[in-house]
Amino acid sequence: MSLLRASNVAFGYEGQELFRSINFQLQKGEIFCIIGPNGCGKSTLLDCLLGNLKPQAGEIFLKDQNIKTLSPKEMARHVAYVPQDHEKSFPYTVMDIILMGRASYTGYFGTPSAEDTLIAEEALRLLGIEKYKMRPYTKLSGGESQLVMMARALAQQTPVIILDEPTSHLDFKHELLILETLVRLVREKELAVIITTHFPNHAFYFENNSIPTRVAMMNQKTFSVLGKPSEVLSEENIKSVYDVNAKVISYEHEDKEFKQIVPLKTLA
């Protein structure tokens, strides 16, 4: 049984269709990458999957339950969310932020239990950010903040984590650190991950590291292509979706083949 399934999902605003006929399934221990140009509806699709928006057509299931039958608390126990941006309004400590991931168990005005604290501390350890535990969240860099958001999601102890462009504001090192962390969490925890990204090479990165990976390319208001990165991230598909001429190159490292996309030129 799939952990999450979308069946013929469609959505639009004020009579304008944004996407239609979205179909996919997410399995345990898999990363599902959604890529496509700006404005194609990637983030809006995530809002539908999270139950924040109601599809105009189609159904979304968590295991065998339609998400429209689940309360926000029940959704929070099935799916965790790492947003692209997070407002840093108050100087909560990092530990406070991570404990917020336990809200569906403690209640929004409840007091975290000793078990909740242990779970939050384990999330800190798994992300390697124990040293930030008592630091004000407002004093962290973009990369550090994103790791804290991932730790908060882990503290929810959900089988599915959804991330919206988690590396969009990060430097080269922190971008790679987020990707390495996702690989490790899927491998060690068998999490199921949905990630939107502007960088097709992220899908190749996961596949290159032997993580079960599928990629969906959003184009013409639907998933125009869906499959394994090595099968669908072709030069022709990159040209069709992004209007970019590119080369897909292969190289060997430590007796293993790796693939990467090298962009060459935009099309007029």
PDB file of C-alpha atoms in Angstrom:
ATOM      1  CA  MET A   1       0.000   0.000   0.000  1.00  0.00           C
ATOM      2  CA  SER A   2       1.299   3.456  -0.887  1.00  0.00           C
ATOM      3  CA  LEU A   3       1.740   6.008   1.913  1.00  0.00           C
ATOM      4  CA  LEU A   4       0.301   8.827  -0.174  1.00  0.00           C
ATOM      5  CA  ARG A   5      -1.664   8.738  -3.424  1.00  0.00           C
ATOM      6  CA  ALA A   6      -2.985  11.475  -5.692  1.00  0.00           C
ATOM      7  CA  SER A   7      -5.706  10.507  -8.157  1.00  0.00           C
ATOM      8  CA  ASN A   8      -6.656  12.889 -10.994  1.00  0.00           C
ATOM      9  CA  VAL A   9      -6.078  15.965  -8.834  1.00  0.00           C
ATOM     10  CA  ALA A  10      -6.884  19.355 -10.367  1.00  0.00           C
ATOM     11  CA  PHE A  11      -6.828  22.909  -9.018  1.00  0.00           C
ATOM     12  CA  GLY A  12      -7.251  26.474 -10.214  1.00  0.00           C
ATOM     13  CA  TYR A  13      -7.987  30.017  -9.084  1.00  0.00           C
ATOM     14  CA  GLU A  14     -10.976  32.158 -10.149  1.00  0.00           C
ATOM     15  CA  GLY A  15     -11.825  29.965 -13.090  1.00  0.00           C
ATOM     16  CA  GLN A  16      -8.226  29.706 -14.282  1.00  0.00           C
ATOM     17  CA  GLU A  17      -6.932  26.120 -14.343  1.00  0.00           C
ATOM     18  CA  LEU A  18      -3.509  25.772 -12.717  1.00  0.00           C
ATOM     19  CA  PHE A  19      -3.019  22.016 -13.056  1.00  0.00           C
ATOM     20  CA  ARG A  20      -5.057  18.904 -13.835  1.00  0.00           C
ATOM     21  CA  SER A  21      -4.834  15.095 -13.966  1.00  0.00           C
ATOM     22  CA  ILE A  22      -2.102  14.827 -11.324  1.00  0.00           C
ATOM     23  CA  ASN A  23      -1.533  11.151 -10.543  1.00  0.00           C
ATOM     24  CA  PHE A  24       1.232   9.563  -8.469  1.00  0.00           C
ATOM     25  CA  GLN A  25       1.928   7.291  -5.524  1.00  0.00           C
ATOM     26  CA  LEU A  26       4.555   7.671  -2.806  1.00  0.00           C
ATOM     27  CA  GLN A  27       6.163   4.622  -1.232  1.00  0.00           C
ATOM     28  CA  LYS A  28       8.070   4.110   2.001  1.00  0.00           C
ATOM     29  CA  GLY A  29      11.792   4.894   1.661  1.00  0.00           C
ATOM     30  CA  GLU A  30      11.336   6.850  -1.583  1.00  0.00           C
ATOM     31  CA  ILE A  31      12.052  10.427  -2.673  1.00  0.00           C
ATOM     32  CA  PHE A  32       9.588  11.964  -5.114  1.00  0.00           C
ATOM     33  CA  CYS A  33      10.913  15.133  -6.789  1.00  0.00           C
ATOM     34  CA  ILE A  34       8.576  17.628  -8.438  1.00  0.00           C
ATOM     35  CA  ILE A  35      10.326  20.004 -10.830  1.00  0.00           C
ATOM     36  CA  GLY A  36       9.167  22.595 -13.323  1.00  0.00           C
ATOM     37  CA  PRO A  37       9.343  26.291 -14.207  1.00  0.00           C
ATOM     38  CA  ASN A  38       8.177  29.144 -11.976  1.00  0.00           C
ATOM     39  CA  GLY A  39       4.416  29.458 -11.722  1.00  0.00           C
ATOM     40  CA  CYS A  40       3.593  25.933 -12.874  1.00  0.00           C
ATOM     41  CA  GLY A  41       1.844  25.096  -9.579  1.00  0.00           C
ATOM     42  CA  LYS A  42       4.398  23.095  -7.596  1.00  0.00           C
ATOM     43  CA  SER A  43       3.816  24.849  -4.260  1.00  0.00           C
ATOM     44  CA  THR A  44       0.035  24.930  -4.792  1.00  0.00           C
ATOM     45  CA  LEU A  45       0.083  21.179  -5.377  1.00  0.00           C
ATOM     46  CA  LEU A  46       1.896  20.753  -2.059  1.00  0.00           C
ATOM     47  CA  ASP A  47      -0.835  22.796  -0.349  1.00  0.00           C
ATOM     48  CA  CYS A  48      -3.375  20.360  -1.766  1.00  0.00           C
ATOM     49  CA  LEU A  49      -1.363  17.366  -0.549  1.00  0.00           C
ATOM     50  CA  LEU A  50      -1.136  18.954   2.915  1.00  0.00           C
ATOM     51  CA  GLY A  51      -4.883  19.584   3.053  1.00  0.00           C
ATOM     52  CA  ASN A  52      -4.466  23.365   3.094  1.00  0.00           C
ATOM     53  CA  LEU A  53      -6.316  23.672  -0.228  1.00  0.00           C
ATOM     54  CA  LYS A  54      -9.186  21.551  -1.490  1.00  0.00           C
ATOM     55  CA  PRO A  55      -8.696  20.155  -5.010  1.00  0.00           C
ATOM     56  CA  GLN A  56     -11.356  21.131  -7.500  1.00  0.00           C
ATOM     57  CA  ALA A  57     -11.290  17.571  -8.820  1.00  0.00           C
ATOM     58  CA  GLY A  58      -9.692  14.284  -7.843  1.00  0.00           C
ATOM     59  CA  GLU A  59      -8.804  12.718  -4.511  1.00  0.00           C
ATOM     60  CA  ILE A  60      -5.760  12.499  -2.232  1.00  0.00           C
ATOM     61  CA  PHE A  61      -5.259   9.547   0.091  1.00  0.00           C
ATOM     62  CA  LEU A  62      -2.961   8.864   3.034  1.00  0.00           C
ATOM     63  CA  LYS A  63      -2.726   5.091   3.022  1.00  0.00           C
ATOM     64  CA  ASP A  64      -6.405   4.228   2.492  1.00  0.00           C
ATOM     65  CA  GLN A  65      -7.914   7.384   4.009  1.00  0.00           C
ATOM     66  CA  ASN A  66      -9.121  10.351   1.981  1.00  0.00           C
ATOM     67  CA  ILE A  67      -7.415  13.388   3.502  1.00  0.00           C
ATOM     68  CA  LYS A  68     -10.645  15.385   3.488  1.00  0.00           C
ATOM     69  CA  THR A  69     -11.845  13.078   6.286  1.00  0.00           C
ATOM     70  CA  LEU A  70      -8.786  13.842   8.463  1.00  0.00           C
ATOM     71  CA  SER A  71      -8.567  16.632  11.027  1.00  0.00           C
ATOM     72  CA  PRO A  72      -5.533  18.983  11.077  1.00  0.00           C
ATOM     73  CA  LYS A  73      -4.213  17.076  14.090  1.00  0.00           C
ATOM     74  CA  GLU A  74      -4.523  13.753  12.268  1.00  0.00           C
ATOM     75  CA  MET A  75      -2.820  15.221   9.187  1.00  0.00           C
ATOM     76  CA  ALA A  76       0.050  16.467  11.378  1.00  0.00           C
ATOM     77  CA  ARG A  77       0.592  12.925  12.610  1.00  0.00           C
ATOM     78  CA  HIS A  78       0.891  11.605   9.058  1.00  0.00           C
ATOM     79  CA  VAL A  79       2.696  14.363   7.145  1.00  0.00           C
ATOM     80  CA  ALA A  80       5.343  16.882   8.224  1.00  0.00           C
ATOM     81  CA  TYR A  81       6.088  20.017   6.218  1.00  0.00           C
ATOM     82  CA  VAL A  82       9.294  21.997   5.725  1.00  0.00           C
ATOM     83  CA  PRO A  83       8.412  25.356   4.120  1.00  0.00           C
ATOM     84  CA  GLN A  84      10.536  27.310   1.682  1.00  0.00           C
ATOM     85  CA  ASP A  85      10.491  30.349   3.976  1.00  0.00           C
ATOM     86  CA  HIS A  86       9.785  30.692   7.675  1.00  0.00           C
ATOM     87  CA  GLU A  87       8.976  33.918   9.481  1.00  0.00           C
ATOM     88  CA  LYS A  88      11.390  34.551  12.351  1.00  0.00           C
ATOM     89  CA  SER A  89       9.132  36.777  14.423  1.00  0.00           C
ATOM     90  CA  PHE A  90      10.126  35.863  17.969  1.00  0.00           C
ATOM     91  CA  PRO A  91      13.480  34.762  19.455  1.00  0.00           C
ATOM     92  CA  TYR A  92      12.380  31.270  20.449  1.00  0.00           C
ATOM     93  CA  THR A  93      15.221  28.920  21.213  1.00  0.00           C
ATOM     94  CA  VAL A  94      15.985  26.202  18.691  1.00  0.00           C
ATOM     95  CA  MET A  95      14.684  23.641  21.209  1.00  0.00           C
ATOM     96  CA  ASP A  96      11.391  25.540  21.462  1.00  0.00           C
ATOM     97  CA  ILE A  97      11.014  25.507  17.675  1.00  0.00           C
ATOM     98  CA  ILE A  98      11.625  21.771  17.466  1.00  0.00           C
ATOM     99  CA  LEU A  99       9.224  21.050  20.313  1.00  0.00           C
ATOM    100  CA  MET A 100       6.535  22.792  18.247  1.00  0.00           C
ATOM    101  CA  GLY A 101       6.710  19.697  16.062  1.00  0.00           C
ATOM    102  CA  ARG A 102       5.092  17.828  18.955  1.00  0.00           C
ATOM    103  CA  ALA A 103       1.998  20.083  18.986  1.00  0.00           C
ATOM    104  CA  SER A 104      -0.302  17.414  17.542  1.00  0.00           C
ATOM    105  CA  TYR A 105       0.498  15.247  20.563  1.00  0.00           C
ATOM    106  CA  THR A 106       0.644  17.878  23.330  1.00  0.00           C
ATOM    107  CA  GLY A 107      -2.002  20.309  22.094  1.00  0.00           C
ATOM    108  CA  TYR A 108      -1.105  23.871  21.170  1.00  0.00           C
ATOM    109  CA  PHE A 109      -1.368  25.070  24.772  1.00  0.00           C
ATOM    110  CA  GLY A 110      -0.119  21.887  26.436  1.00  0.00           C
ATOM    111  CA  THR A 111       3.237  21.367  28.109  1.00  0.00           C
ATOM    112  CA  PRO A 112       5.742  19.056  26.395  1.00  0.00           C
ATOM    113  CA  SER A 113       6.316  15.846  28.286  1.00  0.00           C
ATOM    114  CA  ALA A 114       9.652  14.244  29.093  1.00  0.00           C
ATOM    115  CA  GLU A 115       9.068  11.955  26.103  1.00  0.00           C
ATOM    116  CA  ASP A 116       8.479  14.956  23.825  1.00  0.00           C
ATOM    117  CA  THR A 117      11.758  16.474  25.003  1.00  0.00           C
ATOM    118  CA  LEU A 118      13.640  13.236  24.323  1.00  0.00           C
ATOM    119  CA  ILE A 119      12.156  13.059  20.813  1.00  0.00           C
ATOM    120  CA  ALA A 120      13.186  16.677  20.136  1.00  0.00           C
ATOM    121  CA  GLU A 121      16.708  16.013  21.403  1.00  0.00           C
ATOM    122  CA  GLU A 122      16.962  12.955  19.140  1.00  0.00           C
ATOM    123  CA  ALA A 123      15.933  15.133  16.182  1.00  0.00           C
ATOM    124  CA  LEU A 124      18.682  17.594  17.111  1.00  0.00           C
ATOM    125  CA  ARG A 125      21.181  14.744  17.185  1.00  0.00           C
ATOM    126  CA  LEU A 126      20.061  13.267  13.878  1.00  0.00           C
ATOM    127  CA  LEU A 127      20.503  16.634  12.153  1.00  0.00           C
ATOM    128  CA  GLY A 128      23.824  17.288  13.916  1.00  0.00           C
ATOM    129  CA  ILE A 129      22.689  20.594  15.408  1.00  0.00           C
ATOM    130  CA  GLU A 130      22.870  19.869  19.158  1.00  0.00           C
ATOM    131  CA  LYS A 131      25.138  22.891  19.622  1.00  0.00           C
ATOM    132  CA  TYR A 132      22.294  25.197  18.528  1.00  0.00           C
ATOM    133  CA  LYS A 133      19.867  23.835  21.124  1.00  0.00           C
ATOM    134  CA  MET A 134      19.559  26.979  23.260  1.00  0.00           C
ATOM    135  CA  ARG A 135      20.464  29.519  20.587  1.00  0.00           C
ATOM    136  CA  PRO A 136      17.782  32.041  19.551  1.00  0.00           C
ATOM    137  CA  TYR A 137      16.249  30.884  16.285  1.00  0.00           C
ATOM    138  CA  THR A 138      16.366  34.446  14.963  1.00  0.00           C
ATOM    139  CA  LYS A 139      20.192  34.401  15.144  1.00  0.00           C
ATOM    140  CA  LEU A 140      20.671  31.442  12.791  1.00  0.00           C
ATOM    141  CA  SER A 141      21.815  31.556   9.179  1.00  0.00           C
ATOM    142  CA  GLY A 142      19.579  30.355   6.341  1.00  0.00           C
ATOM    143  CA  GLY A 143      21.226  26.949   6.214  1.00  0.00           C
ATOM    144  CA  GLU A 144      21.081  26.506   9.981  1.00  0.00           C
ATOM    145  CA  SER A 145      17.416  27.551  10.028  1.00  0.00           C
ATOM    146  CA  GLN A 146      16.556  25.007   7.352  1.00  0.00           C
ATOM    147  CA  LEU A 147      18.166  22.229   9.386  1.00  0.00           C
ATOM    148  CA  VAL A 148      16.088  23.322  12.388  1.00  0.00           C
ATOM    149  CA  MET A 149      12.909  23.160  10.268  1.00  0.00           C
ATOM    150  CA  MET A 150      13.879  19.648   9.218  1.00  0.00           C
ATOM    151  CA  ALA A 151      14.475  18.702  12.854  1.00  0.00           C
ATOM    152  CA  ARG A 152      11.037  20.060  13.754  1.00  0.00           C
ATOM    153  CA  ALA A 153       9.533  17.918  10.986  1.00  0.00           C
ATOM    154  CA  LEU A 154      11.383  14.860  12.290  1.00  0.00           C
ATOM    155  CA  ALA A 155      10.038  15.512  15.783  1.00  0.00           C
ATOM    156  CA  GLN A 156       6.522  15.020  14.386  1.00  0.00           C
ATOM    157  CA  GLN A 157       7.503  11.389  13.756  1.00  0.00           C
ATOM    158  CA  THR A 158       5.484  11.160  10.550  1.00  0.00           C
ATOM    159  CA  PRO A 159       6.090   8.612   7.788  1.00  0.00           C
ATOM    160  CA  VAL A 160       5.936  11.371   5.136  1.00  0.00           C
ATOM    161  CA  ILE A 161       7.864  14.652   4.937  1.00  0.00           C
ATOM    162  CA  ILE A 162       7.100  17.309   2.330  1.00  0.00           C
ATOM    163  CA  LEU A 163       9.703  19.981   1.533  1.00  0.00           C
ATOM    164  CA  ASP A 164       9.088  23.050  -0.627  1.00  0.00           C
ATOM    165  CA  GLU A 165      12.313  24.131  -2.350  1.00  0.00           C
ATOM    166  CA  PRO A 166      14.404  23.550   0.803  1.00  0.00           C
ATOM    167  CA  THR A 167      17.694  24.760  -0.747  1.00  0.00           C
ATOM    168  CA  SER A 168      16.422  27.837  -2.619  1.00  0.00           C
ATOM    169  CA  HIS A 169      18.239  30.420  -0.442  1.00  0.00           C
ATOM    170  CA  LEU A 170      21.287  28.419   0.581  1.00  0.00           C
ATOM    171  CA  ASP A 171      24.965  28.593  -0.320  1.00  0.00           C
ATOM    172  CA  PHE A 172      26.724  25.721  -2.061  1.00  0.00           C
ATOM    173  CA  LYS A 173      27.811  23.946   1.138  1.00  0.00           C
ATOM    174  CA  HIS A 174      24.460  24.191   2.918  1.00  0.00           C
ATOM    175  CA  GLU A 175      22.611  23.090  -0.219  1.00  0.00           C
ATOM    176  CA  LEU A 176      24.723  19.941  -0.303  1.00  0.00           C
ATOM    177  CA  LEU A 177      24.302  19.472   3.450  1.00  0.00           C
ATOM    178  CA  ILE A 178      20.508  19.442   3.085  1.00  0.00           C
ATOM    179  CA  LEU A 179      20.715  16.888   0.260  1.00  0.00           C
ATOM    180  CA  GLU A 180      23.123  14.701   2.266  1.00  0.00           C
ATOM    181  CA  THR A 181      20.790  14.883   5.258  1.00  0.00           C
ATOM    182  CA  LEU A 182      17.778  13.808   3.206  1.00  0.00           C
ATOM    183  CA  VAL A 183      19.722  10.841   1.813  1.00  0.00           C
ATOM    184  CA  ARG A 184      20.733   9.797   5.322  1.00  0.00           C
ATOM    185  CA  LEU A 185      17.218  10.162   6.758  1.00  0.00           C
ATOM    186  CA  VAL A 186      15.595   8.161   3.962  1.00  0.00           C
ATOM    187  CA  ARG A 187      18.256   5.486   4.254  1.00  0.00           C
ATOM    188  CA  GLU A 188      18.203   5.248   8.067  1.00  0.00           C
ATOM    189  CA  LYS A 189      14.552   6.041   8.843  1.00  0.00           C
ATOM    190  CA  GLU A 190      12.914   4.818   5.611  1.00  0.00           C
ATOM    191  CA  LEU A 191      11.021   8.090   5.391  1.00  0.00           C
ATOM    192  CA  ALA A 192       8.978   8.924   2.309  1.00  0.00           C
ATOM    193  CA  VAL A 193       9.880  12.373   0.990  1.00  0.00           C
ATOM    194  CA  ILE A 194       8.237  14.743  -1.482  1.00  0.00           C
ATOM    195  CA  ILE A 195      10.433  17.654  -2.536  1.00  0.00           C
ATOM    196  CA  THR A 196       9.858  20.491  -4.987  1.00  0.00           C
ATOM    197  CA  THR A 197      12.995  21.962  -6.472  1.00  0.00           C
ATOM    198  CA  HIS A 198      14.200  24.251  -9.253  1.00  0.00           C
ATOM    199  CA  PHE A 199      17.290  22.093  -9.742  1.00  0.00           C
ATOM    200  CA  PRO A 200      16.853  18.874 -11.763  1.00  0.00           C
ATOM    201  CA  ASN A 201      20.299  17.753 -10.618  1.00  0.00           C
ATOM    202  CA  HIS A 202      18.864  17.227  -7.130  1.00  0.00           C
ATOM    203  CA  ALA A 203      16.937  14.232  -8.483  1.00  0.00           C
ATOM    204  CA  PHE A 204      20.130  12.868 -10.004  1.00  0.00           C
ATOM    205  CA  TYR A 205      21.914  13.416  -6.671  1.00  0.00           C
ATOM    206  CA  PHE A 206      19.441  11.180  -4.837  1.00  0.00           C
ATOM    207  CA  GLU A 207      19.559   8.517  -7.545  1.00  0.00           C
ATOM    208  CA  ASN A 208      23.355   8.697  -7.694  1.00  0.00           C
ATOM    209  CA  ASN A 209      23.335   7.880  -3.969  1.00  0.00           C
ATOM    210  CA  SER A 210      21.215   4.744  -4.527  1.00  0.00           C
ATOM    211  CA  ILE A 211      18.028   6.208  -3.052  1.00  0.00           C
ATOM    212  CA  PRO A 212      14.809   5.044  -4.765  1.00  0.00           C
ATOM    213  CA  THR A 213      13.887   8.233  -6.619  1.00  0.00           C
ATOM    214  CA  ARG A 214      11.231   9.329  -9.050  1.00  0.00           C
ATOM    215  CA  VAL A 215      10.837  12.714 -10.664  1.00  0.00           C
ATOM    216  CA  ALA A 216       7.748  14.422 -12.064  1.00  0.00           C
ATOM    217  CA  MET A 217       8.177  17.269 -14.539  1.00  0.00           C
ATOM    218  CA  MET A 218       5.294  19.764 -14.428  1.00  0.00           C
ATOM    219  CA  ASN A 219       4.552  21.213 -17.838  1.00  0.00           C
ATOM    220  CA  GLN A 220       1.418  22.165 -19.763  1.00  0.00           C
ATOM    221  CA  LYS A 221      -0.600  22.111 -16.507  1.00  0.00           C
ATOM    222  CA  THR A 222       0.125  18.489 -15.618  1.00  0.00           C
ATOM    223  CA  PHE A 223       2.908  15.959 -15.036  1.00  0.00           C
ATOM    224  CA  SER A 224       4.177  15.730 -18.599  1.00  0.00           C
ATOM    225  CA  VAL A 225       6.835  13.175 -17.620  1.00  0.00           C
ATOM    226  CA  LEU A 226       7.149  10.900 -14.576  1.00  0.00           C
ATOM    227  CA  GLY A 227       9.746   8.217 -13.859  1.00  0.00           C
ATOM    228  CA  LYS A 228      13.242   7.517 -12.608  1.00  0.00           C
ATOM    229  CA  PRO A 229      15.691  10.425 -13.072  1.00  0.00           C
ATOM    230  CA  SER A 230      17.963   8.402 -15.357  1.00  0.00           C
ATOM    231  CA  GLU A 231      14.974   7.596 -17.558  1.00  0.00           C
ATOM    232  CA  VAL A 232      13.185  10.952 -17.811  1.00  0.00           C
ATOM    233  CA  LEU A 233      15.780  13.687 -17.210  1.00  0.00           C
ATOM    234  CA  SER A 234      16.819  13.694 -20.837  1.00  0.00           C
ATOM    235  CA  GLU A 235      18.134  16.554 -22.920  1.00  0.00           C
ATOM    236  CA  GLU A 236      14.901  16.582 -24.916  1.00  0.00           C
ATOM    237  CA  ASN A 237      12.688  16.740 -21.805  1.00  0.00           C
ATOM    238  CA  ILE A 238      14.805  19.531 -20.287  1.00  0.00           C
ATOM    239  CA  LYS A 239      14.389  21.481 -23.520  1.00  0.00           C
ATOM    240  CA  SER A 240      10.637  20.877 -23.581  1.00  0.00           C
ATOM    241  CA  VAL A 241       9.985  21.866 -19.945  1.00  0.00           C
ATOM    242  CA  TYR A 242      12.518  24.665 -19.413  1.00  0.00           C
ATOM    243  CA  ASP A 243      13.340  25.955 -22.929  1.00  0.00           C
ATOM    244  CA  VAL A 244      16.994  25.224 -22.180  1.00  0.00           C
ATOM    245  CA  ASN A 245      19.573  23.380 -24.228  1.00  0.00           C
ATOM    246  CA  ALA A 246      21.493  21.074 -21.914  1.00  0.00           C
ATOM    247  CA  LYS A 247      23.772  18.065 -21.895  1.00  0.00           C
ATOM    248  CA  VAL A 248      23.324  15.057 -19.658  1.00  0.00           C
ATOM    249  CA  ILE A 249      26.781  13.786 -18.792  1.00  0.00           C
ATOM    250  CA  SER A 250      27.901  10.581 -17.117  1.00  0.00           C
ATOM    251  CA  TYR A 251      31.103  10.069 -15.200  1.00  0.00           C
ATOM    252  CA  GLU A 252      32.606   7.443 -12.928  1.00  0.00           C
ATOM    253  CA  HIS A 253      33.647   7.903  -9.325  1.00  0.00           C
ATOM    254  CA  GLU A 254      34.777   5.052  -7.075  1.00  0.00           C
ATOM    255  CA  ASP A 255      33.608   2.514  -9.686  1.00  0.00           C
ATOM    256  CA  LYS A 256      30.117   3.973  -9.819  1.00  0.00           C
ATOM    257  CA  GLU A 257      28.384   5.902 -12.593  1.00  0.00           C
ATOM    258  CA  PHE A 258      27.018   9.364 -11.802  1.00  0.00           C
ATOM    259  CA  LYS A 259      24.825  11.599 -13.958  1.00  0.00           C
ATOM    260  CA  GLN A 260      24.524  15.381 -14.074  1.00  0.00           C
ATOM    261  CA  ILE A 261      22.773  17.967 -16.229  1.00  0.00           C
ATOM    262  CA  VAL A 262      24.943  20.735 -17.660  1.00  0.00           C
ATOM    263  CA  PRO A 263      22.897  23.730 -18.907  1.00  0.00           C
ATOM    264  CA  LEU A 264      24.263  25.251 -22.107  1.00  0.00           C
ATOM    265  CA  LYS A 265      21.903  27.909 -23.419  1.00  0.00           C
ATOM    266  CA  THR A 266      18.381  29.244 -23.091  1.00  0.00           C
ATOM    267  CA  LEU A 267      16.193  29.076 -26.175  1.00  0.00           C
ATOM    268  CA  ALA A 268      14.856  32.274 -27.725  1.00  0.00           C
TER     269      ALA A 268
END
